[in-house]
Each structure stands twice: as C-alpha cells, then as structure tokens.
mmCIF file of C-alpha atoms in Angstrom:
data_model
loop_
_atom_site.group_PDB
_atom_site.id
_atom_site.type_symbol
_atom_site.label_atom_id
_atom_site.label_comp_id
_atom_site.label_asym_id
_atom_site.label_seq_id
_atom_site.Cartn_x
_atom_site.Cartn_y
_atom_site.Cartn_z
ATOM 1 C CA MET A 298 82.002 155.551 62.087
ATOM 2 C CA LYS A 299 82.815 155.256 58.408
ATOM 3 C CA ARG A 300 85.374 157.863 57.306
ATOM 4 C CA ARG A 301 85.493 159.304 53.820
ATOM 5 C CA PRO A 302 88.778 159.445 51.920
ATOM 6 C CA SER A 303 89.992 162.974 51.290
ATOM 7 C CA GLY A 304 88.595 164.524 48.134
ATOM 8 C CA ILE A 305 85.240 162.737 48.322
ATOM 9 C CA GLU A 306 82.206 164.990 48.627
ATOM 10 C CA ARG A 307 80.453 165.255 51.961
ATOM 11 C CA PRO A 308 77.249 163.167 52.089
ATOM 12 C CA THR A 309 73.960 165.051 52.021
ATOM 13 C CA ILE A 310 70.555 164.470 53.519
ATOM 14 C CA VAL A 311 69.508 163.059 50.141
ATOM 15 C CA ASP A 312 72.231 160.398 50.402
ATOM 16 C CA VAL A 313 70.984 159.440 53.862
ATOM 17 C CA ALA A 314 67.419 159.197 52.579
ATOM 18 C CA ASP A 315 68.513 156.963 49.674
ATOM 19 C CA VAL A 316 70.495 154.585 51.897
ATOM 20 C CA ALA A 317 67.710 154.380 54.482
ATOM 21 C CA ASP A 318 65.044 154.135 51.754
ATOM 22 C CA VAL A 319 62.987 156.967 53.241
ATOM 23 C CA SER A 320 62.061 160.498 52.237
ATOM 24 C CA ARG A 321 64.121 163.597 53.018
ATOM 25 C CA GLN A 322 61.316 164.744 55.299
ATOM 26 C CA THR A 323 61.656 161.567 57.357
ATOM 27 C CA VAL A 324 65.400 162.130 57.766
ATOM 28 C CA SER A 325 64.680 165.702 58.877
ATOM 29 C CA ARG A 326 62.193 164.434 61.444
ATOM 30 C CA VAL A 327 64.750 161.994 62.837
ATOM 31 C CA LEU A 328 67.381 164.741 63.052
ATOM 32 C CA ALA A 329 64.884 166.948 64.887
ATOM 33 C CA ASP A 330 63.975 164.038 67.204
ATOM 34 C CA HIS A 331 60.349 164.274 66.087
ATOM 35 C CA PRO A 332 58.136 161.810 67.998
ATOM 36 C CA ARG A 333 56.078 160.769 64.963
ATOM 37 C CA VAL A 334 58.670 158.436 63.448
ATOM 38 C CA ALA A 335 58.389 154.654 63.743
ATOM 39 C CA PRO A 336 61.171 153.112 65.885
ATOM 40 C CA ALA A 337 62.318 150.815 63.072
ATOM 41 C CA THR A 338 62.470 153.723 60.626
ATOM 42 C CA ARG A 339 64.338 155.888 63.126
ATOM 43 C CA LEU A 340 66.899 153.123 63.629
ATOM 44 C CA ARG A 341 67.351 152.682 59.874
ATOM 45 C CA VAL A 342 67.961 156.405 59.391
ATOM 46 C CA LYS A 343 70.476 156.535 62.256
ATOM 47 C CA GLU A 344 72.334 153.559 60.821
ATOM 48 C CA ALA A 345 72.503 155.315 57.441
ATOM 49 C CA ILE A 346 73.829 158.471 59.118
ATOM 50 C CA GLU A 347 76.499 156.428 60.889
ATOM 51 C CA LYS A 348 77.433 154.516 57.753
ATOM 52 C CA LEU A 349 77.827 157.651 55.640
ATOM 53 C CA GLY A 350 79.399 159.817 58.322
ATOM 54 C CA TYR A 351 76.729 162.419 57.664
ATOM 55 C CA ARG A 352 76.890 165.767 59.482
ATOM 56 C CA PRO A 353 73.861 168.087 59.389
ATOM 57 C CA ASN A 354 74.488 171.409 57.658
ATOM 58 C CA ARG A 355 73.934 174.004 60.374
ATOM 59 C CA MET A 356 73.688 176.863 57.889
ATOM 60 C CA ALA A 357 70.997 175.082 55.901
ATOM 61 C CA ARG A 358 69.111 174.318 59.083
ATOM 62 C CA ALA A 359 69.361 177.965 60.103
ATOM 63 C CA LEU A 360 67.667 179.018 56.868
ATOM 64 C CA VAL A 361 64.734 176.752 57.664
ATOM 65 C CA THR A 362 64.427 177.291 61.419
ATOM 66 C CA ARG A 363 65.601 180.924 61.391
ATOM 67 C CA THR A 364 67.926 180.152 64.270
ATOM 68 C CA SER A 365 71.643 179.380 64.095
ATOM 69 C CA LEU A 366 71.799 177.687 67.507
ATOM 70 C CA THR A 367 74.769 179.925 68.312
ATOM 71 C CA PHE A 368 75.251 182.769 70.760
ATOM 72 C CA GLY A 369 78.055 185.298 70.674
ATOM 73 C CA PHE A 370 80.089 185.772 73.850
ATOM 74 C CA ALA A 371 82.323 188.851 73.890
ATOM 75 C CA ALA A 372 84.798 189.643 76.675
ATOM 76 C CA ILE A 373 87.125 192.554 77.331
ATOM 77 C CA ASP A 374 90.057 190.365 78.345
ATOM 78 C CA MET A 375 90.305 186.613 77.831
ATOM 79 C CA GLN A 376 93.362 186.536 80.096
ATOM 80 C CA ASP A 377 91.202 187.654 83.011
ATOM 81 C CA LEU A 378 91.155 184.653 85.362
ATOM 82 C CA HIS A 379 87.546 185.418 86.292
ATOM 83 C CA PHE A 380 86.567 185.059 82.624
ATOM 84 C CA GLY A 381 87.316 181.317 82.637
ATOM 85 C CA ASP A 382 84.594 180.482 85.164
ATOM 86 C CA THR A 383 82.065 182.642 83.345
ATOM 87 C CA CYS A 384 82.900 181.097 79.982
ATOM 88 C CA SER A 385 82.649 177.623 81.507
ATOM 89 C CA GLY A 386 79.174 178.397 82.815
ATOM 90 C CA MET A 387 78.020 179.688 79.436
ATOM 91 C CA GLN A 388 79.497 176.684 77.638
ATOM 92 C CA ALA A 389 77.854 174.182 79.991
ATOM 93 C CA ALA A 390 74.448 175.801 79.489
ATOM 94 C CA ALA A 391 74.962 175.938 75.718
ATOM 95 C CA ARG A 392 75.887 172.256 75.578
ATOM 96 C CA GLU A 393 72.814 171.341 77.616
ATOM 97 C CA HIS A 394 70.531 173.064 75.113
ATOM 98 C CA GLY A 395 72.312 172.064 71.905
ATOM 99 C CA TYR A 396 73.814 175.499 71.328
ATOM 100 C CA TYR A 397 77.320 176.620 70.434
ATOM 101 C CA LEU A 398 79.249 179.683 71.554
ATOM 102 C CA VAL A 399 81.209 182.020 69.324
ATOM 103 C CA VAL A 400 83.709 183.466 71.802
ATOM 104 C CA THR A 401 85.656 186.597 70.950
ATOM 105 C CA GLU A 402 87.593 189.402 72.604
ATOM 106 C CA LEU A 403 86.336 192.939 72.155
ATOM 107 C CA ASP A 404 88.835 195.107 70.292
ATOM 108 C CA ILE A 405 88.876 198.518 71.965
ATOM 109 C CA ASP A 406 90.584 199.993 68.881
ATOM 110 C CA ASP A 407 87.787 198.815 66.573
ATOM 111 C CA GLU A 408 85.198 201.525 67.210
ATOM 112 C CA ARG A 409 85.508 200.886 70.976
ATOM 113 C CA GLY A 410 84.507 197.265 70.481
ATOM 114 C CA MET A 411 81.454 197.938 68.325
ATOM 115 C CA GLY A 412 83.247 196.562 65.267
ATOM 116 C CA THR A 413 83.725 193.219 67.029
ATOM 117 C CA LEU A 414 80.036 193.044 67.875
ATOM 118 C CA GLU A 415 79.058 193.828 64.298
ATOM 119 C CA THR A 416 81.274 190.944 63.162
ATOM 120 C CA LEU A 417 79.404 188.603 65.503
ATOM 121 C CA LEU A 418 76.145 189.627 63.856
ATOM 122 C CA THR A 419 77.508 188.740 60.405
ATOM 123 C CA LEU A 420 78.011 185.187 61.716
ATOM 124 C CA GLY A 421 74.286 184.937 62.328
ATOM 125 C CA VAL A 422 74.340 184.522 66.111
ATOM 126 C CA ASP A 423 70.946 184.350 67.815
ATOM 127 C CA GLY A 424 72.005 186.572 70.719
ATOM 128 C CA VAL A 425 75.011 188.247 72.319
ATOM 129 C CA ALA A 426 76.381 188.169 75.874
ATOM 130 C CA LEU A 427 78.920 190.790 76.969
ATOM 131 C CA PHE A 428 81.315 190.129 79.860
ATOM 132 C CA PRO A 429 81.832 192.848 81.405
ATOM 133 C CA SER A 430 82.088 195.495 78.753
ATOM 134 C CA PHE A 431 84.016 198.751 78.546
ATOM 135 C CA LEU A 432 81.330 199.894 76.134
ATOM 136 C CA GLN A 433 79.396 202.915 77.280
ATOM 137 C CA ASP A 434 75.724 202.450 78.099
ATOM 138 C CA SER A 435 74.794 204.482 75.025
ATOM 139 C CA ASP A 436 76.831 202.126 72.801
ATOM 140 C CA ILE A 437 75.177 199.036 74.279
ATOM 141 C CA GLU A 438 71.739 200.617 73.951
ATOM 142 C CA GLN A 439 72.343 201.423 70.289
ATOM 143 C CA PHE A 440 73.659 197.923 69.572
ATOM 144 C CA ALA A 441 70.689 196.280 71.307
ATOM 145 C CA ALA A 442 68.245 198.468 69.385
ATOM 146 C CA THR A 443 69.760 197.743 65.965
ATOM 147 C CA SER A 444 71.123 194.187 66.276
ATOM 148 C CA GLY A 445 67.796 192.410 65.958
ATOM 149 C CA CYS A 446 68.799 189.920 68.660
ATOM 150 C CA PRO A 447 68.694 189.789 72.475
ATOM 151 C CA VAL A 448 71.636 191.209 74.433
ATOM 152 C CA VAL A 449 72.780 190.335 77.958
ATOM 153 C CA VAL A 450 75.482 192.063 80.009
ATOM 154 C CA ILE A 451 77.197 189.877 82.626
ATOM 155 C CA GLY A 452 79.031 191.292 85.631
ATOM 156 C CA ARG A 453 77.868 194.877 85.386
ATOM 157 C CA GLU A 454 74.587 196.316 86.571
ATOM 158 C CA CYS A 455 72.993 198.624 84.042
ATOM 159 C CA GLN A 456 69.562 199.997 83.252
ATOM 160 C CA ILE A 457 69.385 199.879 79.464
ATOM 161 C CA PRO A 458 66.253 199.357 77.349
ATOM 162 C CA ASN A 459 66.124 195.944 75.637
ATOM 163 C CA VAL A 460 69.093 194.643 77.670
ATOM 164 C CA VAL A 461 69.187 192.172 80.556
ATOM 165 C CA SER A 462 72.051 192.724 82.996
ATOM 166 C CA ILE A 463 73.151 190.039 85.435
ATOM 167 C CA ALA A 464 75.567 191.266 88.067
ATOM 168 C CA MET A 465 76.706 190.955 91.643
ATOM 169 C CA ASP A 466 75.131 193.291 94.191
ATOM 170 C CA GLU A 467 78.033 195.732 94.629
ATOM 171 C CA THR A 468 76.472 197.430 97.652
ATOM 172 C CA ALA A 469 76.117 194.130 99.493
ATOM 173 C CA ALA A 470 79.687 193.152 98.562
ATOM 174 C CA ALA A 471 81.160 196.441 99.780
ATOM 175 C CA ASP A 472 79.242 196.170 103.048
ATOM 176 C CA LEU A 473 80.680 192.680 103.590
ATOM 177 C CA VAL A 474 84.257 193.804 102.865
ATOM 178 C CA VAL A 475 84.241 196.979 104.931
ATOM 179 C CA GLY A 476 82.232 195.423 107.754
ATOM 180 C CA HIS A 477 84.744 192.581 108.004
ATOM 181 C CA LEU A 478 87.722 194.951 108.084
ATOM 182 C CA VAL A 479 86.072 197.145 110.719
ATOM 183 C CA ASP A 480 85.376 194.049 112.813
ATOM 184 C CA ARG A 481 89.105 193.327 112.583
ATOM 185 C CA GLY A 482 89.847 196.784 113.972
ATOM 186 C CA ARG A 483 91.001 198.419 110.733
ATOM 187 C CA LYS A 484 90.704 202.205 110.624
ATOM 188 C CA ARG A 485 92.410 203.307 107.399
ATOM 189 C CA ILE A 486 91.473 201.430 104.219
ATOM 190 C CA GLY A 487 93.104 202.057 100.845
ATOM 191 C CA ILE A 488 91.521 201.045 97.537
ATOM 192 C CA LEU A 489 93.120 199.750 94.336
ATOM 193 C CA MET A 490 90.926 200.562 91.354
ATOM 194 C CA ASN A 491 90.898 199.544 87.708
ATOM 195 C CA GLU A 492 91.958 202.551 85.617
ATOM 196 C CA MET A 493 90.844 201.131 82.282
ATOM 197 C CA PHE A 494 87.057 200.892 82.153
ATOM 198 C CA PRO A 495 85.192 203.565 84.152
ATOM 199 C CA GLU A 496 81.772 202.197 83.171
ATOM 200 C CA VAL A 497 82.634 198.904 84.872
ATOM 201 C CA VAL A 498 84.531 200.375 87.827
ATOM 202 C CA HIS A 499 82.087 203.077 88.879
ATOM 203 C CA GLY A 500 79.618 200.859 90.735
ATOM 204 C CA ARG A 501 82.292 199.143 92.835
ATOM 205 C CA TYR A 502 84.089 202.413 93.568
ATOM 206 C CA VAL A 503 80.912 204.155 94.743
ATOM 207 C CA ALA A 504 79.786 201.165 96.818
ATOM 208 C CA LEU A 505 83.119 200.907 98.667
ATOM 209 C CA HIS A 506 83.220 204.627 99.434
ATOM 210 C CA ARG A 507 79.656 204.575 100.718
ATOM 211 C CA ALA A 508 80.399 201.578 102.936
ATOM 212 C CA ILE A 509 83.505 203.269 104.356
ATOM 213 C CA ALA A 510 81.653 206.548 104.934
ATOM 214 C CA HIS A 511 79.017 204.626 106.885
ATOM 215 C CA HIS A 512 81.598 203.711 109.543
ATOM 216 C CA THR A 513 82.658 206.756 111.563
ATOM 217 C CA THR A 514 85.705 204.923 112.909
ATOM 218 C CA VAL A 515 87.217 204.595 109.413
ATOM 219 C CA ALA A 516 88.993 207.488 107.696
ATOM 220 C CA SER A 517 88.213 208.418 104.091
ATOM 221 C CA ALA A 518 89.853 206.024 101.649
ATOM 222 C CA PRO A 519 92.768 206.986 99.393
ATOM 223 C CA VAL A 520 92.664 205.429 95.921
ATOM 224 C CA GLU A 521 95.337 204.337 93.464
ATOM 225 C CA ALA A 522 94.319 203.265 89.948
ATOM 226 C CA GLU A 523 96.146 200.870 87.636
ATOM 227 C CA ARG A 524 95.455 198.081 85.171
ATOM 228 C CA PRO A 525 93.759 195.034 86.773
ATOM 229 C CA LYS A 526 96.826 192.754 86.682
ATOM 230 C CA ILE A 527 99.114 191.370 89.395
ATOM 231 C CA SER A 528 102.156 193.408 88.351
ATOM 232 C CA HIS A 529 100.137 196.602 88.076
ATOM 233 C CA GLY A 530 98.411 195.920 91.379
ATOM 234 C CA ARG A 531 101.834 195.482 92.961
ATOM 235 C CA ARG A 532 102.970 198.844 91.622
ATOM 236 C CA ALA A 533 99.760 200.623 92.622
ATOM 237 C CA ALA A 534 99.810 199.133 96.121
ATOM 238 C CA THR A 535 103.450 200.148 96.566
ATOM 239 C CA THR A 536 102.584 203.743 95.692
ATOM 240 C CA LEU A 537 99.503 203.682 97.908
ATOM 241 C CA LEU A 538 101.321 202.279 100.943
ATOM 242 C CA GLN A 539 104.313 204.588 100.551
ATOM 243 C CA ASN A 540 102.135 207.686 100.191
ATOM 244 C CA HIS A 541 99.865 206.635 103.058
ATOM 245 C CA PRO A 542 101.979 204.760 105.625
ATOM 246 C CA ASP A 543 99.088 204.782 108.105
ATOM 247 C CA LEU A 544 97.030 202.369 105.984
ATOM 248 C CA ASP A 545 96.134 199.153 107.768
ATOM 249 C CA ALA A 546 94.022 197.579 104.992
ATOM 250 C CA VAL A 547 93.974 197.451 101.184
ATOM 251 C CA VAL A 548 91.025 196.388 99.017
ATOM 252 C CA GLY A 549 91.780 195.344 95.437
ATOM 253 C CA PHE A 550 89.371 195.894 92.558
ATOM 254 C CA ASN A 551 89.847 192.208 91.782
ATOM 255 C CA ASP A 552 91.853 189.293 93.146
ATOM 256 C CA THR A 553 94.772 189.815 90.784
ATOM 257 C CA MET A 554 95.271 193.393 91.985
ATOM 258 C CA ALA A 555 94.920 192.201 95.586
ATOM 259 C CA MET A 556 97.557 189.520 94.972
ATOM 260 C CA GLY A 557 99.786 192.295 93.669
ATOM 261 C CA ALA A 558 99.159 194.104 96.963
ATOM 262 C CA LEU A 559 100.387 191.025 98.849
ATOM 263 C CA LEU A 560 103.650 191.216 96.900
ATOM 264 C CA ALA A 561 103.935 194.955 97.566
ATOM 265 C CA CYS A 562 103.542 194.391 101.300
ATOM 266 C CA ASP A 563 106.324 191.820 101.191
ATOM 267 C CA ASP A 564 108.519 194.239 99.218
ATOM 268 C CA LEU A 565 107.972 196.930 101.854
ATOM 269 C CA GLY A 566 108.519 194.629 104.813
ATOM 270 C CA LEU A 567 104.880 194.822 105.917
ATOM 271 C CA ARG A 568 103.269 191.767 107.480
ATOM 272 C CA VAL A 569 99.913 190.518 106.208
ATOM 273 C CA PRO A 570 97.539 190.633 108.001
ATOM 274 C CA GLN A 571 99.290 191.940 111.148
ATOM 275 C CA ASP A 572 100.293 195.281 109.595
ATOM 276 C CA VAL A 573 98.043 195.418 106.546
ATOM 277 C CA ALA A 574 94.957 193.347 105.757
ATOM 278 C CA VAL A 575 94.281 192.619 102.075
ATOM 279 C CA VAL A 576 90.944 191.732 100.447
ATOM 280 C CA GLY A 577 90.095 191.068 96.792
ATOM 281 C CA TYR A 578 87.082 190.453 94.582
ATOM 282 C CA ASP A 579 86.066 187.513 92.335
ATOM 283 C CA GLY A 580 87.115 184.409 94.278
ATOM 284 C CA ILE A 581 89.546 183.098 91.648
ATOM 285 C CA THR A 582 91.188 179.731 92.341
ATOM 286 C CA PHE A 583 94.709 181.136 92.630
ATOM 287 C CA GLY A 584 93.686 183.233 95.626
ATOM 288 C CA ALA A 585 93.664 180.071 97.741
ATOM 289 C CA ILE A 586 97.388 179.472 97.139
ATOM 290 C CA ALA A 587 98.521 183.064 97.646
ATOM 291 C CA ASN A 588 100.799 183.786 100.607
ATOM 292 C CA PRO A 589 98.872 184.231 102.791
ATOM 293 C CA PRO A 590 95.655 182.882 101.215
ATOM 294 C CA LEU A 591 93.535 185.763 99.981
ATOM 295 C CA THR A 592 90.287 186.894 101.584
ATOM 296 C CA THR A 593 87.897 187.589 98.735
ATOM 297 C CA ILE A 594 84.376 188.379 97.646
ATOM 298 C CA VAL A 595 83.015 185.305 95.885
ATOM 299 C CA GLN A 596 80.388 185.635 93.211
ATOM 300 C CA ASP A 597 78.656 182.702 91.579
ATOM 301 C CA SER A 598 80.232 183.188 88.154
ATOM 302 C CA ILE A 599 78.963 179.906 86.744
ATOM 303 C CA GLY A 600 75.452 180.486 88.050
ATOM 304 C CA MET A 601 75.383 184.016 86.661
ATOM 305 C CA ALA A 602 76.611 182.787 83.278
ATOM 306 C CA ASP A 603 73.947 180.078 83.255
ATOM 307 C CA ALA A 604 71.292 182.696 84.025
ATOM 308 C CA ALA A 605 72.620 184.877 81.203
ATOM 309 C CA PHE A 606 72.391 182.015 78.728
ATOM 310 C CA ARG A 607 68.850 181.188 79.800
ATOM 311 C CA ALA A 608 67.851 184.839 79.478
ATOM 312 C CA LEU A 609 69.068 184.833 75.872
ATOM 313 C CA LEU A 610 67.420 181.495 75.156
ATOM 314 C CA SER A 611 64.052 182.547 76.553
ATOM 315 C CA ARG A 612 64.063 185.660 74.365
ATOM 316 C CA VAL A 613 64.870 183.588 71.279
ATOM 317 C CA LYS A 614 62.162 181.029 72.002
ATOM 318 C CA ASP A 615 59.523 183.600 72.931
ATOM 319 C CA GLY A 616 60.258 185.713 69.897
ATOM 320 C CA SER A 617 59.209 188.759 71.893
ATOM 321 C CA PRO A 618 61.192 192.001 72.095
ATOM 322 C CA PRO A 619 63.506 191.868 75.119
ATOM 323 C CA GLU A 620 62.777 194.194 78.000
ATOM 324 C CA GLY A 621 65.379 196.020 80.046
ATOM 325 C CA GLU A 622 65.981 194.193 83.305
ATOM 326 C CA SER A 623 68.662 194.076 86.003
ATOM 327 C CA ARG A 624 69.156 190.921 88.073
ATOM 328 C CA LEU A 625 71.402 191.131 91.130
ATOM 329 C CA TRP A 626 73.198 188.160 92.670
ATOM 330 C CA GLN A 627 74.205 188.126 96.309
ATOM 331 C CA PRO A 628 77.940 187.829 97.088
ATOM 332 C CA GLU A 629 79.713 185.887 99.817
ATOM 333 C CA LEU A 630 82.843 186.853 101.738
ATOM 334 C CA LEU A 631 85.406 184.056 101.903
ATOM 335 C CA ILE A 632 87.667 184.875 104.852
ATOM 336 C CA ARG A 633 91.231 183.591 104.612
ATOM 337 C CA GLY A 634 94.610 184.420 106.083
ATOM 338 C CA SER A 635 95.151 187.799 104.389
ATOM 339 C CA SER A 636 92.705 189.582 106.704
#
C-alpha cells in the first residue's frame, strides 16, 4: 500500500474517482459492494484506492446511511474475568457484520452510570449493550425510552419495555448447584454474595435460597456479602466459616469469590472437598488451575454476547421500535475437584 508522507492531506473519494477515471457514485458503489458495477471498473477503482491509500470516512458515510456501524458496549468492571469472554463474543459478531464496538466502563459516580451512557450516544452509536449493569430498572427504562436506539442487557434477566435482556436461567443454575451438593451429602451450605449491585445479585440470591429450601435435608443458608474479587471472597469466606463452623459447602456468587473461598479453607486448615465443598459461577478459565480445580456453573458467554449483538443488529435493520423481551440461556454444571 502506498503511504503518504506526514503533512500531506488524506485522499478523498474525489481523488479516487479521478485516478480511476470514474464518477464519485461509481466509487461509492464499489465501496458498498454494489453488484451493478462492471468487473473491470471495480478492479480499476480498487487499484486506485490501494494506490492512494484511501480510507472511507465513516462519519460522512453515517450522514448518508444514517448508521454509524458502531455499537456501544458498557460494562460495570472491565477487570471482571467473565467480561473478557463476553467482549470477545461481541467483537467477533461485530467483525462478522462490519461493525465496530465502542467499549467503555460505566462510572458509578457519574449519575450512577447514566452519564457514561449519554456520552456513548454523543458518539453516534447505533445501539447499546450493557453487561451486567448496576443501573436500576427504572434508569434502564428511561435510557431506552429516550436514547432513540435499541438497548440490550446481557447477564441479567429483566422485564423492561423496549429492552431485550439475555441472561442465564438462574433458577436452573441454582437447582444444578444445590442438587449436586445434596447428592454429595452436604447438609449446610453457605453463600458468598456480591454486596455491590443488588439489582444484579437479587435473582441469583433468590434462586439459591429457593433451591436450598426445596431440600428438607439442607439447613437454611447463612450469607456473607463482599465485593466480587478473590481477596474479598477470601475474607468473606473466612468470616462465614468461622461464624458457622458446621458448614460443609460454600457457593460463591462468581468464580473469583469461590476461589477466595478455596484460599480461606486453606487458611483455616479445612480440606476441600473433604471438609468443605466449594462451587462458583461463570466458568472462567482460571478455575481449571485452582487448587483443587473449581466446580462451576458454566454459561455460554460468547453465545450470549453473539445473541445480544444480533438482537441490536436486527432492531437497527428493521427500523422498528424494540419490544421488551427476556431470553434465558440454560447453564451447565462443570464438576471438578472442589466438590
């Protein structure tokens, strides 16, 4: 590709048309891969593009097509190991369809994240995906109603007008976890919960308690809440196990909290799984190299992200107002040495 020396103006579509000896409209048709362009003409235009190092102006194209070919993707915590798989799934789908992602982290101090979302809109994104958000349902509903673009929530089931939510079936996941522990003879299960985002946590908390209550051989579950990190999970599990020495199983809100529980058991001289079984959620890669390897609920993060992208894309292409919809994905229990 021919490179321009610094300081030289970027070539325009007019320059390409002049070099290829065609009209601007013909260059536009080639860029849009329009079928009604002669092969020889198409080749000549592509050679001119290569020679000049021309790059289409996405902003100019957006003015014509009324689409920016970008989606916003906002997360609560980019350090969350589960976020990587979800982002990868969104990016793969975007690349397949010629879209780009504008990825950002929601700032809880900026109007509880609403300021971040408003900034995305100023960039002209065609739609917004939230993963999973600490925003209240009322905030999401207001944003969806006023944004003028489709909105998808990933990883959290919600019933909000004009919003599609794509999430794991929490009831099915809790039944798998508790059923497995009961099958292993566990009778006293403690729970580590995320203290930060009640809107996100509520569904998992309720599902686990219902599953435990369903089994008459299992006592009611004590709960300890902390931030969803390994160090905080370690601290919460230590408190939980010291306050309830009869516990024979611990379920972490996510894999990082569960991995913290493994460390807490080691600190307290408890054997896993002989004395205490430990189970997490999310199926992150690092769970496989924990000591012992972590039993976990696996959700198809990449598949869910792909579905979220396609939900946004279909709304953009249809041009119809989005309808509220909740799509549940079935989890799997990956049994390893920790239980």
